[in-house]
Short mmCIF file of C-alpha atoms in Angstrom, two decimals:
data_model
loop_
_atom_site.label_atom_id
_atom_site.label_comp_id
_atom_site.label_asym_id
_atom_site.label_seq_id
_atom_site.Cartn_x
_atom_site.Cartn_y
_atom_site.Cartn_z
CA UNK A 1 68.40 107.60 115.94
CA UNK A 2 68.99 105.08 118.80
CA UNK A 3 72.58 103.91 119.13
CA UNK A 4 71.56 100.27 118.84
CA UNK A 5 70.22 100.84 115.35
CA UNK A 6 73.71 101.91 114.20
CA UNK A 7 75.48 98.80 115.53
CA UNK A 8 75.63 95.77 113.24
CA UNK A 9 75.15 92.74 115.45
CA UNK A 10 77.37 89.65 115.15
CA UNK A 11 74.35 87.51 114.35
CA UNK A 12 73.05 89.57 111.41
CA UNK A 13 73.08 87.32 108.30
CA UNK A 14 74.74 88.30 105.03
CA UNK A 15 72.64 86.74 102.30
CA UNK A 16 74.30 84.27 99.88
CA UNK A 17 75.68 85.96 96.78
CA UNK A 18 78.72 85.97 94.49
CA UNK A 19 80.63 88.35 96.78
CA UNK A 20 80.15 86.13 99.79
CA UNK A 21 81.28 83.07 97.83
CA UNK A 22 84.46 84.92 96.73
CA UNK A 23 85.30 85.68 100.37
CA UNK A 24 85.06 81.95 101.13
CA UNK A 25 86.73 80.80 97.93
CA UNK A 26 89.91 82.85 98.28
CA UNK A 27 91.04 80.74 101.21
CA UNK A 28 93.05 77.55 100.93
CA UNK A 29 91.41 74.28 101.96
CA UNK A 30 93.45 74.12 105.17
CA UNK A 31 92.55 77.71 106.03
CA UNK A 32 88.84 76.97 105.58
CA UNK A 33 89.08 73.83 107.66
CA UNK A 34 90.67 75.78 110.57
CA UNK A 35 87.90 78.37 110.32
CA UNK A 36 85.22 75.70 110.29
CA UNK A 37 86.65 74.17 113.47
CA UNK A 38 86.25 77.58 115.11
CA UNK A 39 82.68 77.98 113.84
CA UNK A 40 81.63 74.56 115.12
CA UNK A 41 82.71 75.56 118.64
CA UNK A 42 80.69 78.79 118.48
CA UNK A 43 76.94 78.52 119.15
CA UNK A 44 76.11 81.55 116.99
CA UNK A 45 78.19 80.29 114.05
CA UNK A 46 77.57 76.58 113.86
CA UNK A 47 74.86 75.38 111.44
CA UNK A 48 71.58 73.99 112.61
CA UNK A 49 72.21 70.25 113.02
CA UNK A 50 69.30 68.11 112.06
CA UNK A 51 67.96 66.25 115.04
CA UNK A 52 66.48 62.80 114.50
CA UNK A 53 65.24 62.33 118.08
CA UNK A 54 61.52 62.62 118.75
CA UNK A 55 61.95 64.55 121.98
CA UNK A 56 64.25 67.57 121.57
CA UNK A 57 64.10 68.40 125.28
CA UNK A 58 65.61 65.05 126.19
CA UNK A 59 68.46 65.39 123.68
CA UNK A 60 71.73 64.69 125.54
CA UNK A 61 74.47 67.27 125.24
CA UNK A 62 76.90 64.53 124.31
CA UNK A 63 74.67 63.60 121.34
CA UNK A 64 74.93 67.16 120.07
CA UNK A 65 78.69 67.13 120.47
CA UNK A 66 78.90 63.85 118.62
CA UNK A 67 76.90 65.35 115.75
CA UNK A 68 79.31 68.29 115.64
CA UNK A 69 82.27 65.89 115.53
CA UNK A 70 80.67 63.90 112.72
CA UNK A 71 80.13 67.09 110.76
CA UNK A 72 83.75 68.12 111.28
CA UNK A 73 84.90 64.64 110.23
CA UNK A 74 82.96 65.00 106.97
CA UNK A 75 84.84 68.25 106.25
CA UNK A 76 88.18 66.67 107.10
CA UNK A 77 87.47 63.93 104.55
CA UNK A 78 86.75 66.38 101.69
CA UNK A 79 89.55 66.10 99.12
CA UNK A 80 89.13 69.34 97.11
CA UNK A 81 88.67 72.98 98.06
CA UNK A 82 85.79 73.37 95.58
CA UNK A 83 83.82 70.59 97.26
CA UNK A 84 84.46 72.17 100.65
CA UNK A 85 83.29 75.60 99.45
CA UNK A 86 80.17 73.99 97.91
CA UNK A 87 79.37 72.23 101.19
CA UNK A 88 79.69 75.47 103.14
CA UNK A 89 77.85 77.65 100.64
CA UNK A 90 75.16 75.26 99.41
CA UNK A 91 74.52 72.95 102.43
CA UNK A 92 75.56 73.82 105.93
CA UNK A 93 75.44 77.64 105.67
CA UNK A 94 73.07 77.89 102.67
CA UNK A 95 71.19 80.78 104.25
CA UNK A 96 74.34 82.88 104.47
CA UNK A 97 76.97 83.74 107.05
CA UNK A 98 76.67 86.13 109.96
CA UNK A 99 78.72 89.26 110.42
CA UNK A 100 81.10 87.63 112.83
CA UNK A 101 81.84 84.72 110.43
CA UNK A 102 82.48 87.13 107.56
CA UNK A 103 84.81 89.18 109.77
CA UNK A 104 86.70 86.02 110.80
CA UNK A 105 87.14 84.90 107.19
CA UNK A 106 88.25 88.34 106.08
CA UNK A 107 90.67 88.80 108.99
CA UNK A 108 92.19 85.37 108.54
CA UNK A 109 92.80 86.08 104.86
CA UNK A 110 94.54 89.41 105.52
CA UNK A 111 96.56 88.00 108.36
CA UNK A 112 97.88 85.37 105.97
CA UNK A 113 98.30 87.93 103.15
CA UNK A 114 99.05 91.16 105.07
CA UNK A 115 101.20 92.48 102.23
CA UNK A 116 98.01 93.06 100.20
CA UNK A 117 97.28 96.01 102.50
CA UNK A 118 99.28 99.19 102.74
CA UNK A 119 100.07 99.92 106.39
CA UNK A 120 100.77 103.25 108.12
CA UNK A 121 102.44 103.42 111.52
CA UNK A 122 100.70 105.40 114.30
CA UNK A 123 101.98 106.35 117.75
CA UNK A 124 99.80 106.75 120.80
CA UNK A 125 100.94 109.75 122.86
CA UNK A 126 100.08 109.88 126.55
CA UNK A 127 100.96 112.63 128.97
CA UNK A 128 104.36 111.78 130.50
CA UNK A 129 104.24 108.57 128.45
CA UNK A 130 101.95 106.91 131.02
CA UNK A 131 98.96 104.85 129.87
CA UNK A 132 95.62 105.88 131.38
CA UNK A 133 93.67 102.82 130.33
CA UNK A 134 94.58 99.15 130.14
CA UNK A 135 92.48 96.56 128.29
CA UNK A 136 92.95 93.00 129.41
CA UNK A 137 90.40 91.45 127.06
CA UNK A 138 89.70 92.04 123.39
CA UNK A 139 85.95 92.02 124.17
CA UNK A 140 86.32 94.98 126.54
CA UNK A 141 88.35 96.89 123.97
CA UNK A 142 85.84 96.02 121.21
CA UNK A 143 82.93 97.37 123.22
CA UNK A 144 84.78 100.58 124.09
CA UNK A 145 85.82 101.35 120.48
CA UNK A 146 82.35 100.43 119.16
CA UNK A 147 80.79 102.94 121.55
CA UNK A 148 83.04 105.67 120.19
CA UNK A 149 82.49 104.96 116.48
CA UNK A 150 78.82 103.86 116.31
CA UNK A 151 77.33 107.34 116.82
CA UNK A 152 78.77 108.28 113.39
CA UNK A 153 78.49 105.15 111.26
CA UNK A 154 76.54 101.93 110.93
CA UNK A 155 79.37 99.79 112.17
CA UNK A 156 80.40 96.21 112.82
CA UNK A 157 83.55 95.72 114.84
CA UNK A 158 85.59 92.55 115.37
CA UNK A 159 88.78 92.19 117.39
CA UNK A 160 90.94 89.09 117.69
CA UNK A 161 94.27 88.39 119.33
CA UNK A 162 96.98 86.93 117.10
CA UNK A 163 100.54 86.28 118.32
CA UNK A 164 100.03 88.71 121.27
CA UNK A 165 98.90 91.53 118.95
CA UNK A 166 95.30 92.67 118.55
CA UNK A 167 93.86 92.76 115.05
CA UNK A 168 90.87 95.10 114.78
CA UNK A 169 88.45 95.10 111.83
CA UNK A 170 86.17 98.12 111.48
CA UNK A 171 83.42 97.55 108.92
CA UNK A 172 81.31 100.60 107.93
CA UNK A 173 77.91 99.73 106.52
CA UNK A 174 76.51 103.14 105.63
CA UNK A 175 74.47 103.16 102.46
CA UNK A 176 73.95 99.37 102.20
CA UNK A 177 71.13 97.12 103.51
CA UNK A 178 71.92 95.07 106.64
CA UNK A 179 72.21 91.79 104.70
CA UNK A 180 74.65 93.11 102.05
CA UNK A 181 78.44 93.31 102.26
CA UNK A 182 79.96 96.82 102.30
CA UNK A 183 82.59 97.79 99.69
CA UNK A 184 86.16 96.78 100.67
CA UNK A 185 87.24 100.45 100.98
CA UNK A 186 84.78 100.76 103.88
CA UNK A 187 86.68 98.14 105.87
CA UNK A 188 89.60 99.38 107.98
CA UNK A 189 92.18 97.23 109.72
CA UNK A 190 94.11 98.33 112.78
CA UNK A 191 96.87 96.29 114.47
CA UNK A 192 97.65 97.14 118.06
CA UNK A 193 101.04 95.96 119.33
CA UNK A 194 100.05 95.25 122.93
CA UNK A 195 102.16 96.67 125.76
CA UNK A 196 103.44 99.31 123.41
CA UNK A 197 102.52 102.74 122.05
CA UNK A 198 102.35 101.64 118.41
CA UNK A 199 99.58 100.80 115.92
CA UNK A 200 99.48 99.97 112.25
CA UNK A 201 96.49 101.09 110.22
CA UNK A 202 95.36 100.26 106.70
CA UNK A 203 94.13 102.98 104.34
CA UNK A 204 91.12 104.96 105.56
CA UNK A 205 88.77 106.93 103.31
CA UNK A 206 89.02 110.69 103.84
CA UNK A 207 85.41 111.02 104.99
CA UNK A 208 85.94 108.34 107.68
CA UNK A 209 89.45 109.18 108.92
CA UNK A 210 88.65 111.96 111.44
CA UNK A 211 85.98 109.88 113.18
CA UNK A 212 88.10 106.66 113.29
CA UNK A 213 91.09 108.52 114.67
CA UNK A 214 88.92 110.24 117.25
CA UNK A 215 87.42 106.89 118.25
CA UNK A 216 90.89 105.36 118.71
CA UNK A 217 92.10 108.36 120.66
CA UNK A 218 89.20 108.20 123.09
CA UNK A 219 89.39 104.44 123.38
CA UNK A 220 93.07 104.49 124.29
CA UNK A 221 92.51 107.63 126.43
CA UNK A 222 95.56 109.34 124.91
CA UNK A 223 96.38 112.98 124.24
CA UNK A 224 97.27 112.56 120.58
CA UNK A 225 97.73 109.99 117.85
CA UNK A 226 100.84 110.80 115.82
CA UNK A 227 101.19 109.64 112.25
CA UNK A 228 104.71 108.34 111.86
CA UNK A 229 106.90 108.60 108.75
CA UNK A 230 106.84 104.82 108.41
CA UNK A 231 104.65 102.84 106.04
CA UNK A 232 104.87 99.64 104.04
CA UNK A 233 103.40 96.28 103.14
CA UNK A 234 105.16 93.89 105.52
CA UNK A 235 103.62 93.79 109.00
CA UNK A 236 106.37 91.68 110.59
CA UNK A 237 109.10 94.04 109.36
CA UNK A 238 107.20 97.16 110.39
CA UNK A 239 106.73 95.66 113.84
CA UNK A 240 110.51 95.07 114.16
CA UNK A 241 111.30 98.57 113.00
CA UNK A 242 108.88 100.07 115.56
CA UNK A 243 109.42 97.83 118.57
CA UNK A 244 113.11 96.88 118.21
CA UNK A 245 114.72 100.10 117.00
CA UNK A 246 117.60 99.84 119.47
CA UNK A 247 118.40 96.20 118.53
CA UNK A 248 118.73 96.35 114.77
CA UNK A 249 121.88 96.32 112.66
CA UNK A 250 124.95 95.09 114.52
CA UNK A 251 122.95 94.89 117.77
CA UNK A 252 120.55 92.35 116.27
CA UNK A 253 123.04 89.65 117.35
CA UNK A 254 122.19 90.29 120.98
CA UNK A 255 118.38 90.32 120.39
CA UNK A 256 118.65 87.06 118.48
CA UNK A 257 121.06 85.54 121.06
CA UNK A 258 123.85 85.10 118.54
CA UNK A 259 126.72 86.02 120.83
CA UNK A 260 129.13 83.61 122.50
CA UNK A 261 128.32 82.50 126.06
CA UNK A 262 131.94 83.19 126.99
CA UNK A 263 133.62 85.88 124.87
CA UNK A 264 137.02 84.97 126.34
CA UNK A 265 136.95 81.37 125.07
CA UNK A 266 138.84 80.64 121.86
CA UNK A 267 137.04 78.90 118.97
CA UNK A 268 137.87 75.24 118.77
CA UNK A 269 138.33 75.49 115.02
CA UNK A 270 140.19 78.18 113.12
CA UNK A 271 138.48 79.60 110.06
CA UNK A 272 139.93 78.56 106.71
CA UNK A 273 141.92 81.13 104.79
CA UNK A 274 139.74 80.69 101.73
CA UNK A 275 136.49 81.18 103.63
CA UNK A 276 134.59 84.01 101.93
CA UNK A 277 132.12 86.15 103.94
CA UNK A 278 128.46 85.58 103.19
CA UNK A 279 127.88 88.88 101.40
CA UNK A 280 130.67 88.11 98.88
CA UNK A 281 129.21 84.85 97.53
CA UNK A 282 127.15 86.26 94.70
CA UNK A 283 130.01 88.53 93.55
CA UNK A 284 132.77 85.89 93.60
CA UNK A 285 132.41 84.94 89.97
CA UNK A 286 132.50 88.57 88.91
CA UNK A 287 135.84 89.40 90.57
CA UNK A 288 139.46 88.39 90.11
CA UNK A 289 141.49 87.04 93.01
CA UNK A 290 143.20 90.43 93.37
CA UNK A 291 139.82 91.98 94.16
CA UNK A 292 139.04 89.67 97.07
CA UNK A 293 140.60 92.12 99.54
CA UNK A 294 138.35 94.90 98.24
CA UNK A 295 135.32 92.67 98.54
CA UNK A 296 136.25 91.74 102.11
CA UNK A 297 136.60 95.45 102.96
CA UNK A 298 133.12 96.07 101.56
CA UNK A 299 131.77 93.08 103.47
CA UNK A 300 133.23 94.48 106.68
CA UNK A 301 131.56 97.81 105.96
CA UNK A 302 128.21 96.05 105.41
CA UNK A 303 128.49 94.12 108.68
CA UNK A 304 129.67 97.22 110.61
CA UNK A 305 126.58 99.16 109.43
CA UNK A 306 123.91 96.46 109.16
CA UNK A 307 125.13 93.46 111.15
CA UNK A 308 125.12 89.84 110.06
CA UNK A 309 121.34 89.27 109.92
CA UNK A 310 118.77 89.84 107.17
CA UNK A 311 117.19 93.27 107.47
CA UNK A 312 113.46 93.97 108.01
CA UNK A 313 111.64 94.33 104.69
CA UNK A 314 110.82 97.87 103.66
CA UNK A 315 109.35 98.16 100.16
CA UNK A 316 110.05 101.90 99.88
CA UNK A 317 112.51 104.43 101.24
CA UNK A 318 112.09 108.10 100.38
CA UNK A 319 114.79 110.65 101.22
CA UNK A 320 114.38 114.36 100.65
CA UNK A 321 117.79 116.01 100.41
CA UNK A 322 118.88 119.64 100.53
CA UNK A 323 122.22 119.81 98.65
CA UNK A 324 124.53 122.83 98.50
CA UNK A 325 125.00 124.21 94.97
CA UNK A 326 128.07 126.38 94.25
CA UNK A 327 127.86 128.59 91.14
CA UNK A 328 131.45 129.77 91.54
CA UNK A 329 134.30 129.47 94.07
CA UNK A 330 133.58 132.90 95.53
CA UNK A 331 129.78 132.72 95.68
CA UNK A 332 127.89 131.60 98.73
CA UNK A 333 126.24 128.23 98.21
CA UNK A 334 122.51 127.87 97.70
CA UNK A 335 120.56 124.73 98.38
CA UNK A 336 118.65 122.68 95.88
CA UNK A 337 116.17 120.01 96.93
CA UNK A 338 115.96 116.57 95.48
CA UNK A 339 114.08 113.41 96.39
CA UNK A 340 115.71 109.98 96.20
CA UNK A 341 113.30 107.07 96.11
CA UNK A 342 114.30 103.42 96.67
CA UNK A 343 111.73 100.74 95.84
CA UNK A 344 111.90 96.95 96.02
CA UNK A 345 110.98 93.94 98.11
CA UNK A 346 113.66 94.92 100.70
CA UNK A 347 115.38 98.24 100.13
CA UNK A 348 117.74 97.88 103.14
CA UNK A 349 119.08 94.61 101.76
CA UNK A 350 119.33 96.43 98.44
CA UNK A 351 121.57 99.09 99.97
CA UNK A 352 123.81 96.31 101.32
CA UNK A 353 124.11 94.87 97.82
CA UNK A 354 124.90 98.37 96.43
CA UNK A 355 127.88 98.54 98.78
CA UNK A 356 129.08 95.07 97.76
CA UNK A 357 128.76 96.01 94.06
CA UNK A 358 130.68 99.25 94.59
CA UNK A 359 127.72 101.45 93.67
CA UNK A 360 127.55 102.91 97.16
CA UNK A 361 130.89 103.62 98.85
CA UNK A 362 131.45 103.55 102.60
CA UNK A 363 131.35 105.36 104.86
CA UNK A 364 127.61 105.75 104.38
CA UNK A 365 125.90 108.93 105.63
CA UNK A 366 124.31 108.37 109.03
CA UNK A 367 120.77 108.69 107.68
CA UNK A 368 121.43 105.63 105.46
CA UNK A 369 123.53 103.63 107.88
CA UNK A 370 120.90 104.00 110.63
CA UNK A 371 117.81 103.42 108.47
CA UNK A 372 117.07 100.13 110.29
CA UNK A 373 116.89 102.00 113.62
CA UNK A 374 115.11 105.22 112.62
CA UNK A 375 111.59 103.78 112.67
CA UNK A 376 110.71 105.67 109.53
CA UNK A 377 111.06 105.35 105.78
CA UNK A 378 110.45 108.99 104.82
CA UNK A 379 113.41 111.19 105.83
CA UNK A 380 114.22 114.83 105.29
CA UNK A 381 117.94 115.71 105.36
CA UNK A 382 119.46 119.21 105.55
CA UNK A 383 122.54 120.44 103.68
CA UNK A 384 124.74 119.12 106.50
CA UNK A 385 123.45 115.58 106.04
CA UNK A 386 121.53 115.83 109.35
CA UNK A 387 118.02 114.38 109.60
CA UNK A 388 115.43 117.13 110.14
CA UNK A 389 113.22 116.22 113.08
CA UNK A 390 109.61 117.33 112.90
CA UNK A 391 108.18 119.61 115.55
CA UNK A 392 105.91 116.90 117.06
#
């Protein structure tokens, strides 16, 4: 089968149906308006504007631009999201949206709600750590990756830069007609942190995974793609844990420029004796005055381990421990394995609160104290409390 028949073109139209309307309707009014502005600047996305002139060949370009501006102004005046969705779906794009428009809507939604996806960290491994291929434009990267994946699947690919990172949407259309949306599990998102060796990838179906990974490996011209022991829902936090491993915890003050310009200068104002450190506030009502010293000691331990700033959000932390078990004083110890699972909106902040509440007592084992700098949230620890490093 010719390669071109496996590539889904940007201009292919998805017919109007309930699924397409849901993709439009899940956006806010402001989000839709921003997308419409983008569409009206794109010749393959803007709707056909009715021309009232008798001679189309003599139509001035400025007239066309004025018609586009008038259409945009009509959208800006719409007061409700429902009316805006109706105008898109029933008037201006009543014949449907093309693949590129659908990809833009879908990507915009998941950029704004990235925690709806579950992300896995990947590492690009080059020989001697030296990149063999640099992509300066998303269009160049898009073409290269599409050439690698299209021999295996009917594919539409869309790549867009967002805050210096490249968001890549791989849509696999096997088993569905060209004008029908694929199921959501056939859509894979990859985030490439430019000028780094790190990617995030959403869930991939087992039957697609080998081909997608091979396509990424060949596109980046690397020797291996390593799956890291780091996953989660919060893209911003995963990015910090991957790219700023050496500037987390107490060192975050330097990354965030929170140190004094002149460390030898004395503060102009002395702190008050009754000032209570930030971590103590929520426990103040629970403790007597005699316990303030204990609280301050715990607060110092928190700051020594985690620094003064809020920690990146990890929703899970899994630790597999090998713990010595002594059956008697004379017997040699044997190890038993156990798994400790932390879950929550921010488990590192949760560990800080456990210290303040006295549930966890300092000094913390290194594998807990350094969790913000390990770049992983699945850890295996031996009987000596040392993190086991994998062979690769």
